[in-house]
Amino acid sequence: MKLGVLALQGAFVEHINILKELDVEPVEIRRLSHFSDDLDGLIFPGGESTAISKLLNESGLLAPIKDAVLGGMPAFGTCAGMILLSGQVEGLGTGTIPVLDVLVRRNGYGRQLGSFSTVAHFEGVGDVPMVFIRAPYILEIHGSVEILTEIDGKIVAVRQNSILATAFHPELTENADIHKFFIEMIASQ
Ligand code: GLN
């Protein structure tokens, strides 16, 4: 299996390292020439969603990636990556690659006190460590979106068909279970 990791900004190295551990071939996507339709899926890392969105535009990667993901390429977004994949972003309107039928709130835990780690239940996986850094959360889900984790009434992990999104950073923990979950999602399609 070959998974692309968007490597424009943010925490992409950690995703690449986890994929290597799981014997999945990571492909760093920095430029248009790095992206091709034959990838089995694409990871959108955390960072700053506005910066990643701007770099996607400037690099010319936005159009082909948007076409591929809206056309069914499996995708996994963490934190800023979740924001990029959301259909609606509170205060901003339509998301950059609007593939998930959700309304997301950026910096949902506040900007200053917004970083913490916890252990919580992830549907189909069990208890996993979760690191939140100025994280978003989901305010509304629609259509076929399934909630995978909810903490204190806030939705922080969802799946819709071949799209997975977490408000937290599973790549910043020692636990690779969420990446395994994504890989199994792709394999079982
Ligand atoms: N606060 C960032 C944003 O709105 C997301 C933070 C993160 O990815 N850790 O894009």
PDB file of C-alpha atoms and ligand atoms in Angstrom:
ATOM      1  CA  MET A   1       0.000   0.000   0.000  1.00  0.00           C
ATOM      2  CA  LYS A   2       1.199   3.492  -0.887  1.00  0.00           C
ATOM      3  CA  LEU A   3      -0.136   6.498   1.038  1.00  0.00           C
ATOM      4  CA  GLY A   4       0.504  10.130   0.222  1.00  0.00           C
ATOM      5  CA  VAL A   5       1.260  12.508   3.098  1.00  0.00           C
ATOM      6  CA  LEU A   6       0.683  16.173   2.375  1.00  0.00           C
ATOM      7  CA  ALA A   7       4.015  17.734   3.374  1.00  0.00           C
ATOM      8  CA  LEU A   8       3.451  21.458   2.846  1.00  0.00           C
ATOM      9  CA  GLN A   9       3.399  22.536   6.503  1.00  0.00           C
ATOM     10  CA  GLY A  10       2.852  21.112   9.979  1.00  0.00           C
ATOM     11  CA  ALA A  11       3.293  17.682  11.586  1.00  0.00           C
ATOM     12  CA  PHE A  12       3.826  15.452   8.542  1.00  0.00           C
ATOM     13  CA  VAL A  13       7.111  13.731   9.512  1.00  0.00           C
ATOM     14  CA  GLU A  14       5.397  11.898  12.376  1.00  0.00           C
ATOM     15  CA  HIS A  15       2.779  10.463  10.015  1.00  0.00           C
ATOM     16  CA  ILE A  16       5.524   9.298   7.646  1.00  0.00           C
ATOM     17  CA  ASN A  17       7.342   7.552  10.508  1.00  0.00           C
ATOM     18  CA  ILE A  18       4.201   5.718  11.648  1.00  0.00           C
ATOM     19  CA  LEU A  19       3.478   4.553   8.075  1.00  0.00           C
ATOM     20  CA  LYS A  20       7.024   3.161   7.810  1.00  0.00           C
ATOM     21  CA  GLU A  21       6.515   1.277  11.089  1.00  0.00           C
ATOM     22  CA  LEU A  22       3.347  -0.231   9.627  1.00  0.00           C
ATOM     23  CA  ASP A  23       5.111  -1.288   6.396  1.00  0.00           C
ATOM     24  CA  VAL A  24       3.144   1.178   4.309  1.00  0.00           C
ATOM     25  CA  GLU A  25       5.071   3.174   1.711  1.00  0.00           C
ATOM     26  CA  PRO A  26       4.759   6.913   2.456  1.00  0.00           C
ATOM     27  CA  VAL A  27       4.923   9.405  -0.420  1.00  0.00           C
ATOM     28  CA  GLU A  28       5.715  13.000   0.592  1.00  0.00           C
ATOM     29  CA  ILE A  29       3.552  15.393  -1.368  1.00  0.00           C
ATOM     30  CA  ARG A  30       5.219  18.803  -1.631  1.00  0.00           C
ATOM     31  CA  ARG A  31       4.855  19.602  -5.290  1.00  0.00           C
ATOM     32  CA  LEU A  32       2.437  18.873  -8.080  1.00  0.00           C
ATOM     33  CA  SER A  33       4.837  16.309  -9.589  1.00  0.00           C
ATOM     34  CA  HIS A  34       4.684  14.242  -6.359  1.00  0.00           C
ATOM     35  CA  PHE A  35       0.949  13.641  -6.593  1.00  0.00           C
ATOM     36  CA  SER A  36      -0.607  10.921  -8.678  1.00  0.00           C
ATOM     37  CA  ASP A  37      -3.961   9.183  -8.800  1.00  0.00           C
ATOM     38  CA  ASP A  38      -2.423   5.780  -8.099  1.00  0.00           C
ATOM     39  CA  LEU A  39      -1.986   6.495  -4.384  1.00  0.00           C
ATOM     40  CA  ASP A  40      -4.138   4.290  -2.140  1.00  0.00           C
ATOM     41  CA  GLY A  41      -4.989   7.229   0.091  1.00  0.00           C
ATOM     42  CA  LEU A  42      -3.858  10.585   1.374  1.00  0.00           C
ATOM     43  CA  ILE A  43      -3.085  11.941   4.850  1.00  0.00           C
ATOM     44  CA  PHE A  44      -3.716  15.605   5.666  1.00  0.00           C
ATOM     45  CA  PRO A  45      -1.604  16.481   8.732  1.00  0.00           C
ATOM     46  CA  GLY A  46      -2.120  19.019  11.476  1.00  0.00           C
ATOM     47  CA  GLY A  47      -0.572  22.463  11.345  1.00  0.00           C
ATOM     48  CA  GLU A  48      -2.347  25.661  10.387  1.00  0.00           C
ATOM     49  CA  SER A  49      -5.299  25.061   8.093  1.00  0.00           C
ATOM     50  CA  THR A  50      -5.204  28.552   6.574  1.00  0.00           C
ATOM     51  CA  ALA A  51      -1.477  28.170   5.751  1.00  0.00           C
ATOM     52  CA  ILE A  52      -1.917  24.664   4.300  1.00  0.00           C
ATOM     53  CA  SER A  53      -4.873  25.868   2.247  1.00  0.00           C
ATOM     54  CA  LYS A  54      -2.840  28.785   0.865  1.00  0.00           C
ATOM     55  CA  LEU A  55       0.097  26.483  -0.009  1.00  0.00           C
ATOM     56  CA  LEU A  56      -2.267  23.985  -1.656  1.00  0.00           C
ATOM     57  CA  ASN A  57      -3.477  26.794  -3.888  1.00  0.00           C
ATOM     58  CA  GLU A  58      -0.045  28.217  -4.676  1.00  0.00           C
ATOM     59  CA  SER A  59       1.499  24.815  -5.461  1.00  0.00           C
ATOM     60  CA  GLY A  60      -1.258  23.918  -7.903  1.00  0.00           C
ATOM     61  CA  LEU A  61      -1.977  20.809  -5.796  1.00  0.00           C
ATOM     62  CA  LEU A  62      -5.464  21.892  -4.763  1.00  0.00           C
ATOM     63  CA  ALA A  63      -7.320  21.052  -7.989  1.00  0.00           C
ATOM     64  CA  PRO A  64      -5.936  17.515  -8.532  1.00  0.00           C
ATOM     65  CA  ILE A  65      -6.167  16.619  -4.829  1.00  0.00           C
ATOM     66  CA  LYS A  66      -9.700  17.963  -4.580  1.00  0.00           C
ATOM     67  CA  ASP A  67     -10.730  16.006  -7.681  1.00  0.00           C
ATOM     68  CA  ALA A  68      -9.148  12.815  -6.347  1.00  0.00           C
ATOM     69  CA  VAL A  69     -10.655  13.057  -2.840  1.00  0.00           C
ATOM     70  CA  LEU A  70     -14.112  14.150  -4.026  1.00  0.00           C
ATOM     71  CA  GLY A  71     -13.836  11.308  -6.549  1.00  0.00           C
ATOM     72  CA  GLY A  72     -13.325   8.700  -3.823  1.00  0.00           C
ATOM     73  CA  MET A  73      -9.629   8.610  -2.895  1.00  0.00           C
ATOM     74  CA  PRO A  74      -9.520   7.668   0.825  1.00  0.00           C
ATOM     75  CA  ALA A  75      -8.326  10.492   3.055  1.00  0.00           C
ATOM     76  CA  PHE A  76      -7.379  10.911   6.713  1.00  0.00           C
ATOM     77  CA  GLY A  77      -7.217  14.410   8.203  1.00  0.00           C
ATOM     78  CA  THR A  78      -5.772  15.181  11.626  1.00  0.00           C
ATOM     79  CA  CYS A  79      -6.517  18.497  13.357  1.00  0.00           C
ATOM     80  CA  ALA A  80      -5.916  21.148  10.644  1.00  0.00           C
ATOM     81  CA  GLY A  81      -6.348  18.258   8.201  1.00  0.00           C
ATOM     82  CA  MET A  82      -9.844  17.675   9.593  1.00  0.00           C
ATOM     83  CA  ILE A  83     -10.660  21.344   8.978  1.00  0.00           C
ATOM     84  CA  LEU A  84      -9.458  21.096   5.366  1.00  0.00           C
ATOM     85  CA  LEU A  85     -11.756  18.123   4.708  1.00  0.00           C
ATOM     86  CA  SER A  86     -14.845  19.628   6.372  1.00  0.00           C
ATOM     87  CA  GLY A  87     -17.767  20.709   4.222  1.00  0.00           C
ATOM     88  CA  GLN A  88     -18.404  23.777   6.361  1.00  0.00           C
ATOM     89  CA  VAL A  89     -16.034  25.754   8.583  1.00  0.00           C
ATOM     90  CA  GLU A  90     -17.724  28.017  11.138  1.00  0.00           C
ATOM     91  CA  GLY A  91     -17.273  31.669  10.161  1.00  0.00           C
ATOM     92  CA  LEU A  92     -15.506  30.803   6.895  1.00  0.00           C
ATOM     93  CA  GLY A  93     -18.133  28.969   4.873  1.00  0.00           C
ATOM     94  CA  THR A  94     -17.256  26.098   2.574  1.00  0.00           C
ATOM     95  CA  GLY A  95     -14.146  24.076   3.437  1.00  0.00           C
ATOM     96  CA  THR A  96     -11.085  23.753   1.182  1.00  0.00           C
ATOM     97  CA  ILE A  97     -11.798  20.139   0.155  1.00  0.00           C
ATOM     98  CA  PRO A  98     -15.441  19.822   1.239  1.00  0.00           C
ATOM     99  CA  VAL A  99     -15.814  16.060   1.387  1.00  0.00           C
ATOM    100  CA  LEU A 100     -17.137  15.522   4.939  1.00  0.00           C
ATOM    101  CA  ASP A 101     -20.736  16.489   5.714  1.00  0.00           C
ATOM    102  CA  VAL A 102     -19.841  18.306   8.930  1.00  0.00           C
ATOM    103  CA  LEU A 103     -19.674  21.806  10.374  1.00  0.00           C
ATOM    104  CA  VAL A 104     -16.358  22.305  12.181  1.00  0.00           C
ATOM    105  CA  ARG A 105     -15.263  24.959  14.702  1.00  0.00           C
ATOM    106  CA  ARG A 106     -11.593  25.976  14.499  1.00  0.00           C
ATOM    107  CA  ASN A 107      -9.672  26.481  17.763  1.00  0.00           C
ATOM    108  CA  GLY A 108     -12.705  25.030  19.516  1.00  0.00           C
ATOM    109  CA  TYR A 109     -10.945  24.755  22.873  1.00  0.00           C
ATOM    110  CA  GLY A 110      -9.614  28.317  22.777  1.00  0.00           C
ATOM    111  CA  ARG A 111      -6.196  29.470  21.611  1.00  0.00           C
ATOM    112  CA  GLN A 112      -4.347  29.629  24.925  1.00  0.00           C
ATOM    113  CA  LEU A 113      -5.569  26.678  26.982  1.00  0.00           C
ATOM    114  CA  GLY A 114      -6.333  24.583  23.957  1.00  0.00           C
ATOM    115  CA  SER A 115      -3.598  21.946  24.318  1.00  0.00           C
ATOM    116  CA  PHE A 116      -4.036  18.785  26.357  1.00  0.00           C
ATOM    117  CA  SER A 117      -3.781  15.039  26.142  1.00  0.00           C
ATOM    118  CA  THR A 118      -6.243  12.421  27.260  1.00  0.00           C
ATOM    119  CA  VAL A 119      -7.244   8.800  26.720  1.00  0.00           C
ATOM    120  CA  ALA A 120     -10.672   8.191  25.223  1.00  0.00           C
ATOM    121  CA  HIS A 121     -12.726   5.582  23.404  1.00  0.00           C
ATOM    122  CA  PHE A 122     -12.443   5.364  19.625  1.00  0.00           C
ATOM    123  CA  GLU A 123     -15.263   3.319  18.112  1.00  0.00           C
ATOM    124  CA  GLY A 124     -14.018   0.036  16.691  1.00  0.00           C
ATOM    125  CA  VAL A 125     -10.540   0.451  18.224  1.00  0.00           C
ATOM    126  CA  GLY A 126     -10.872   0.934  22.003  1.00  0.00           C
ATOM    127  CA  ASP A 127      -9.152   3.372  24.340  1.00  0.00           C
ATOM    128  CA  VAL A 128      -6.380   5.372  22.674  1.00  0.00           C
ATOM    129  CA  PRO A 129      -4.177   8.313  23.731  1.00  0.00           C
ATOM    130  CA  MET A 130      -5.164  11.595  22.085  1.00  0.00           C
ATOM    131  CA  VAL A 131      -3.126  14.795  21.876  1.00  0.00           C
ATOM    132  CA  PHE A 132      -5.050  18.013  21.211  1.00  0.00           C
ATOM    133  CA  ILE A 133      -3.217  21.166  20.072  1.00  0.00           C
ATOM    134  CA  ARG A 134      -5.415  24.208  19.452  1.00  0.00           C
ATOM    135  CA  ALA A 135      -7.804  21.642  18.117  1.00  0.00           C
ATOM    136  CA  PRO A 136     -11.070  22.013  16.270  1.00  0.00           C
ATOM    137  CA  TYR A 137     -14.194  20.043  17.062  1.00  0.00           C
ATOM    138  CA  ILE A 138     -17.265  19.161  15.080  1.00  0.00           C
ATOM    139  CA  LEU A 139     -20.468  21.033  15.838  1.00  0.00           C
ATOM    140  CA  GLU A 140     -22.826  19.227  13.452  1.00  0.00           C
ATOM    141  CA  ILE A 141     -22.809  16.044  11.425  1.00  0.00           C
ATOM    142  CA  HIS A 142     -25.037  15.284   8.452  1.00  0.00           C
ATOM    143  CA  GLY A 143     -25.701  12.479   6.004  1.00  0.00           C
ATOM    144  CA  SER A 144     -23.769   9.269   6.542  1.00  0.00           C
ATOM    145  CA  VAL A 145     -21.149  10.677   8.934  1.00  0.00           C
ATOM    146  CA  GLU A 146     -20.441   8.323  11.858  1.00  0.00           C
ATOM    147  CA  ILE A 147     -19.126   9.596  15.190  1.00  0.00           C
ATOM    148  CA  LEU A 148     -16.080   7.619  16.375  1.00  0.00           C
ATOM    149  CA  THR A 149     -15.128   9.668  19.434  1.00  0.00           C
ATOM    150  CA  GLU A 150     -17.038  12.199  21.482  1.00  0.00           C
ATOM    151  CA  ILE A 151     -15.476  13.835  24.551  1.00  0.00           C
ATOM    152  CA  ASP A 152     -17.593  15.985  26.899  1.00  0.00           C
ATOM    153  CA  GLY A 153     -20.265  16.387  24.245  1.00  0.00           C
ATOM    154  CA  LYS A 154     -17.765  17.468  21.585  1.00  0.00           C
ATOM    155  CA  ILE A 155     -17.329  15.343  18.455  1.00  0.00           C
ATOM    156  CA  VAL A 156     -13.613  14.809  17.843  1.00  0.00           C
ATOM    157  CA  ALA A 157     -13.399  11.847  15.443  1.00  0.00           C
ATOM    158  CA  VAL A 158     -15.637  10.913  12.521  1.00  0.00           C
ATOM    159  CA  ARG A 159     -15.779   8.692   9.483  1.00  0.00           C
ATOM    160  CA  GLN A 160     -17.821   9.073   6.323  1.00  0.00           C
ATOM    161  CA  ASN A 161     -17.312   6.262   3.800  1.00  0.00           C
ATOM    162  CA  SER A 162     -13.591   6.376   2.961  1.00  0.00           C
ATOM    163  CA  ILE A 163     -12.862   9.618   4.820  1.00  0.00           C
ATOM    164  CA  LEU A 164     -11.509   9.631   8.388  1.00  0.00           C
ATOM    165  CA  ALA A 165     -10.918  12.754  10.469  1.00  0.00           C
ATOM    166  CA  THR A 166      -9.668  13.366  13.997  1.00  0.00           C
ATOM    167  CA  ALA A 167      -9.472  16.670  15.867  1.00  0.00           C
ATOM    168  CA  PHE A 168      -6.499  15.222  17.771  1.00  0.00           C
ATOM    169  CA  HIS A 169      -3.030  14.103  16.658  1.00  0.00           C
ATOM    170  CA  PRO A 170      -2.666  10.299  16.790  1.00  0.00           C
ATOM    171  CA  GLU A 171       0.754  10.674  15.122  1.00  0.00           C
ATOM    172  CA  LEU A 172       2.117  12.478  18.196  1.00  0.00           C
ATOM    173  CA  THR A 173       1.631   9.415  20.427  1.00  0.00           C
ATOM    174  CA  GLU A 174       3.346   6.017  20.491  1.00  0.00           C
ATOM    175  CA  ASN A 175       0.071   4.370  19.508  1.00  0.00           C
ATOM    176  CA  ALA A 176      -0.442   3.458  15.842  1.00  0.00           C
ATOM    177  CA  ASP A 177      -3.984   2.073  16.202  1.00  0.00           C
ATOM    178  CA  ILE A 178      -5.760   4.944  14.419  1.00  0.00           C
ATOM    179  CA  HIS A 179      -3.404   4.674  11.437  1.00  0.00           C
ATOM    180  CA  LYS A 180      -4.048   0.916  11.414  1.00  0.00           C
ATOM    181  CA  PHE A 181      -7.784   1.676  11.441  1.00  0.00           C
ATOM    182  CA  PHE A 182      -7.365   3.917   8.371  1.00  0.00           C
ATOM    183  CA  ILE A 183      -5.292   1.274   6.572  1.00  0.00           C
ATOM    184  CA  GLU A 184      -7.935  -1.381   7.321  1.00  0.00           C
ATOM    185  CA  MET A 185     -10.658   1.007   6.099  1.00  0.00           C
ATOM    186  CA  ILE A 186      -8.842   1.239   2.757  1.00  0.00           C
ATOM    187  CA  ALA A 187      -8.065  -2.483   2.576  1.00  0.00           C
ATOM    188  CA  SER A 188     -11.675  -3.484   3.236  1.00  0.00           C
ATOM    189  CA  GLN A 189     -13.135  -1.297   0.484  1.00  0.00           C
TER     190      GLN A 189
HETATM  191  N1  GLN B   1      -5.643  25.680  15.075  1.00  0.00           N
HETATM  192  C1  GLN B   1      -5.204  25.097  13.835  1.00  0.00           C
HETATM  193  C2  GLN B   1      -6.110  25.534  12.674  1.00  0.00           C
HETATM  194  O1  GLN B   1      -7.106  26.120  12.891  1.00  0.00           O
HETATM  195  C3  GLN B   1      -5.164  23.576  13.920  1.00  0.00           C
HETATM  196  C4  GLN B   1      -4.137  23.142  14.934  1.00  0.00           C
HETATM  197  C5  GLN B   1      -3.488  21.840  14.645  1.00  0.00           C
HETATM  198  O2  GLN B   1      -3.529  21.306  13.536  1.00  0.00           O
HETATM  199  N2  GLN B   1      -2.802  21.309  15.645  1.00  0.00           N
HETATM  200  O3  GLN B   1      -5.804  25.274  11.554  1.00  0.00           O
END
